[in-house]
């Protein structure tokens, strides 16, 4: 197992400590670490009622995804409300 880890460390280019440029100068490169990587947005979870079940379902999306879902739901509610008002049925 230790030899596998050593082989991965030797052959992984992302872990290089120094890198030369075309002029022959040496630039220090920071090793790639999980904390240095860009973190994904934190998911926001909501509980939604499921028809035919006593247990709510948990749905998780990012803040931007929830904004898009809420906008689509509002648009659909408005469309249904307008269709009901113009259909002549009361």
JSON list of C-alpha atoms in Angstrom, two decimals:
[
{"chain": "A", "resi": 1, "resn": "UNK", "atom": "CA", "xyz": [0.00, 0.00, 0.00]},
{"chain": "A", "resi": 2, "resn": "UNK", "atom": "CA", "xyz": [2.86, 2.39, 0.82]},
{"chain": "A", "resi": 3, "resn": "UNK", "atom": "CA", "xyz": [4.47, 1.74, -2.57]},
{"chain": "A", "resi": 4, "resn": "UNK", "atom": "CA", "xyz": [1.20, 2.56, -4.32]},
{"chain": "A", "resi": 5, "resn": "UNK", "atom": "CA", "xyz": [0.97, 5.87, -2.48]},
{"chain": "A", "resi": 6, "resn": "UNK", "atom": "CA", "xyz": [4.60, 6.64, -3.28]},
{"chain": "A", "resi": 7, "resn": "UNK", "atom": "CA", "xyz": [4.06, 5.82, -6.96]},
{"chain": "A", "resi": 8, "resn": "UNK", "atom": "CA", "xyz": [1.00, 8.07, -7.12]},
{"chain": "A", "resi": 9, "resn": "UNK", "atom": "CA", "xyz": [2.93, 10.93, -5.51]},
{"chain": "A", "resi": 10, "resn": "UNK", "atom": "CA", "xyz": [5.83, 10.54, -7.96]},
{"chain": "A", "resi": 11, "resn": "UNK", "atom": "CA", "xyz": [3.70, 10.39, -11.10]},
{"chain": "A", "resi": 12, "resn": "UNK", "atom": "CA", "xyz": [1.11, 13.04, -10.19]},
{"chain": "A", "resi": 13, "resn": "UNK", "atom": "CA", "xyz": [2.01, 16.34, -11.90]},
{"chain": "A", "resi": 14, "resn": "UNK", "atom": "CA", "xyz": [-0.25, 18.42, -9.62]},
{"chain": "A", "resi": 15, "resn": "UNK", "atom": "CA", "xyz": [2.04, 17.82, -6.66]},
{"chain": "A", "resi": 16, "resn": "UNK", "atom": "CA", "xyz": [5.15, 19.36, -8.20]},
{"chain": "A", "resi": 17, "resn": "UNK", "atom": "CA", "xyz": [6.91, 21.75, -5.85]},
{"chain": "A", "resi": 18, "resn": "UNK", "atom": "CA", "xyz": [9.02, 23.66, -8.39]},
{"chain": "A", "resi": 19, "resn": "UNK", "atom": "CA", "xyz": [8.49, 24.38, -12.06]},
{"chain": "A", "resi": 20, "resn": "UNK", "atom": "CA", "xyz": [10.85, 25.93, -14.58]},
{"chain": "A", "resi": 21, "resn": "UNK", "atom": "CA", "xyz": [9.78, 28.53, -17.14]},
{"chain": "A", "resi": 22, "resn": "UNK", "atom": "CA", "xyz": [11.14, 29.09, -20.66]},
{"chain": "A", "resi": 23, "resn": "UNK", "atom": "CA", "xyz": [13.77, 31.53, -19.35]},
{"chain": "A", "resi": 24, "resn": "UNK", "atom": "CA", "xyz": [15.17, 28.93, -16.96]},
{"chain": "A", "resi": 25, "resn": "UNK", "atom": "CA", "xyz": [13.87, 30.64, -13.81]},
{"chain": "A", "resi": 26, "resn": "UNK", "atom": "CA", "xyz": [12.32, 28.49, -11.12]},
{"chain": "A", "resi": 27, "resn": "UNK", "atom": "CA", "xyz": [8.79, 29.33, -9.95]},
{"chain": "A", "resi": 28, "resn": "UNK", "atom": "CA", "xyz": [7.53, 27.94, -6.67]},
{"chain": "A", "resi": 29, "resn": "UNK", "atom": "CA", "xyz": [4.19, 26.22, -7.09]},
{"chain": "A", "resi": 30, "resn": "UNK", "atom": "CA", "xyz": [1.95, 25.47, -4.18]},
{"chain": "A", "resi": 31, "resn": "UNK", "atom": "CA", "xyz": [0.82, 21.87, -3.90]},
{"chain": "A", "resi": 32, "resn": "UNK", "atom": "CA", "xyz": [-2.80, 21.17, -4.67]},
{"chain": "A", "resi": 33, "resn": "UNK", "atom": "CA", "xyz": [-4.68, 20.55, -1.44]},
{"chain": "A", "resi": 34, "resn": "UNK", "atom": "CA", "xyz": [-8.39, 19.97, -0.87]},
{"chain": "A", "resi": 35, "resn": "UNK", "atom": "CA", "xyz": [-8.67, 23.22, 1.12]},
{"chain": "A", "resi": 36, "resn": "UNK", "atom": "CA", "xyz": [-7.09, 25.18, -1.76]},
{"chain": "A", "resi": 37, "resn": "UNK", "atom": "CA", "xyz": [-9.60, 23.88, -4.29]},
{"chain": "A", "resi": 38, "resn": "UNK", "atom": "CA", "xyz": [-12.74, 25.87, -4.96]},
{"chain": "A", "resi": 39, "resn": "UNK", "atom": "CA", "xyz": [-15.54, 24.61, -2.76]},
{"chain": "A", "resi": 40, "resn": "UNK", "atom": "CA", "xyz": [-18.92, 23.85, -4.24]},
{"chain": "A", "resi": 41, "resn": "UNK", "atom": "CA", "xyz": [-21.88, 25.92, -3.02]},
{"chain": "A", "resi": 42, "resn": "UNK", "atom": "CA", "xyz": [-23.55, 24.71, 0.13]},
{"chain": "A", "resi": 43, "resn": "UNK", "atom": "CA", "xyz": [-26.77, 22.83, -0.64]},
{"chain": "A", "resi": 44, "resn": "UNK", "atom": "CA", "xyz": [-30.02, 24.00, 0.92]},
{"chain": "A", "resi": 45, "resn": "UNK", "atom": "CA", "xyz": [-32.44, 21.20, 1.76]},
{"chain": "A", "resi": 46, "resn": "UNK", "atom": "CA", "xyz": [-36.22, 21.47, 1.98]},
{"chain": "A", "resi": 47, "resn": "UNK", "atom": "CA", "xyz": [-38.83, 18.95, 3.05]},
{"chain": "A", "resi": 48, "resn": "UNK", "atom": "CA", "xyz": [-41.63, 18.46, 0.52]},
{"chain": "A", "resi": 49, "resn": "UNK", "atom": "CA", "xyz": [-44.91, 16.63, 1.02]},
{"chain": "A", "resi": 50, "resn": "UNK", "atom": "CA", "xyz": [-45.30, 13.57, -1.17]},
{"chain": "A", "resi": 51, "resn": "UNK", "atom": "CA", "xyz": [-48.77, 12.54, -2.31]},
{"chain": "A", "resi": 52, "resn": "UNK", "atom": "CA", "xyz": [-49.64, 9.12, -0.91]},
{"chain": "A", "resi": 53, "resn": "UNK", "atom": "CA", "xyz": [-46.98, 9.15, 1.80]},
{"chain": "A", "resi": 54, "resn": "UNK", "atom": "CA", "xyz": [-46.92, 10.20, 5.43]},
{"chain": "A", "resi": 55, "resn": "UNK", "atom": "CA", "xyz": [-43.22, 11.01, 5.22]},
{"chain": "A", "resi": 56, "resn": "UNK", "atom": "CA", "xyz": [-41.91, 14.18, 3.57]},
{"chain": "A", "resi": 57, "resn": "UNK", "atom": "CA", "xyz": [-39.17, 13.88, 0.97]},
{"chain": "A", "resi": 58, "resn": "UNK", "atom": "CA", "xyz": [-35.94, 15.82, 1.46]},
{"chain": "A", "resi": 59, "resn": "UNK", "atom": "CA", "xyz": [-34.79, 17.71, -1.64]},
{"chain": "A", "resi": 60, "resn": "UNK", "atom": "CA", "xyz": [-31.45, 19.55, -1.76]},
{"chain": "A", "resi": 61, "resn": "UNK", "atom": "CA", "xyz": [-30.33, 22.21, -4.28]},
{"chain": "A", "resi": 62, "resn": "UNK", "atom": "CA", "xyz": [-28.04, 25.23, -4.31]},
{"chain": "A", "resi": 63, "resn": "UNK", "atom": "CA", "xyz": [-29.35, 28.74, -3.63]},
{"chain": "A", "resi": 64, "resn": "UNK", "atom": "CA", "xyz": [-29.35, 29.57, -7.35]},
{"chain": "A", "resi": 65, "resn": "UNK", "atom": "CA", "xyz": [-31.18, 26.34, -8.24]},
{"chain": "A", "resi": 66, "resn": "UNK", "atom": "CA", "xyz": [-33.86, 27.02, -5.60]},
{"chain": "A", "resi": 67, "resn": "UNK", "atom": "CA", "xyz": [-34.31, 30.54, -7.00]},
{"chain": "A", "resi": 68, "resn": "UNK", "atom": "CA", "xyz": [-34.86, 29.10, -10.49]},
{"chain": "A", "resi": 69, "resn": "UNK", "atom": "CA", "xyz": [-37.28, 26.45, -9.16]},
{"chain": "A", "resi": 70, "resn": "UNK", "atom": "CA", "xyz": [-39.24, 29.06, -7.17]},
{"chain": "A", "resi": 71, "resn": "UNK", "atom": "CA", "xyz": [-39.42, 31.36, -10.22]},
{"chain": "A", "resi": 72, "resn": "UNK", "atom": "CA", "xyz": [-40.67, 28.49, -12.41]},
{"chain": "A", "resi": 73, "resn": "UNK", "atom": "CA", "xyz": [-43.28, 27.55, -9.80]},
{"chain": "A", "resi": 74, "resn": "UNK", "atom": "CA", "xyz": [-44.48, 31.15, -9.54]},
{"chain": "A", "resi": 75, "resn": "UNK", "atom": "CA", "xyz": [-44.71, 31.38, -13.33]},
{"chain": "A", "resi": 76, "resn": "UNK", "atom": "CA", "xyz": [-46.72, 28.15, -13.53]},
{"chain": "A", "resi": 77, "resn": "UNK", "atom": "CA", "xyz": [-49.05, 29.28, -10.73]},
{"chain": "A", "resi": 78, "resn": "UNK", "atom": "CA", "xyz": [-49.67, 32.56, -12.53]},
{"chain": "A", "resi": 79, "resn": "UNK", "atom": "CA", "xyz": [-50.29, 30.75, -15.83]},
{"chain": "A", "resi": 80, "resn": "UNK", "atom": "CA", "xyz": [-52.78, 28.35, -14.22]},
{"chain": "A", "resi": 81, "resn": "UNK", "atom": "CA", "xyz": [-54.54, 31.20, -12.40]},
{"chain": "A", "resi": 82, "resn": "UNK", "atom": "CA", "xyz": [-54.84, 33.22, -15.62]},
{"chain": "A", "resi": 83, "resn": "UNK", "atom": "CA", "xyz": [-56.14, 30.19, -17.53]},
{"chain": "A", "resi": 84, "resn": "UNK", "atom": "CA", "xyz": [-58.76, 29.52, -14.86]},
{"chain": "A", "resi": 85, "resn": "UNK", "atom": "CA", "xyz": [-59.95, 33.15, -14.95]},
{"chain": "A", "resi": 86, "resn": "UNK", "atom": "CA", "xyz": [-60.25, 33.25, -18.75]},
{"chain": "A", "resi": 87, "resn": "UNK", "atom": "CA", "xyz": [-61.81, 29.81, -19.31]},
{"chain": "A", "resi": 88, "resn": "UNK", "atom": "CA", "xyz": [-65.29, 30.94, -18.28]},
{"chain": "A", "resi": 89, "resn": "UNK", "atom": "CA", "xyz": [-65.76, 28.17, -15.72]},
{"chain": "A", "resi": 90, "resn": "UNK", "atom": "CA", "xyz": [-66.58, 29.18, -12.19]}
]
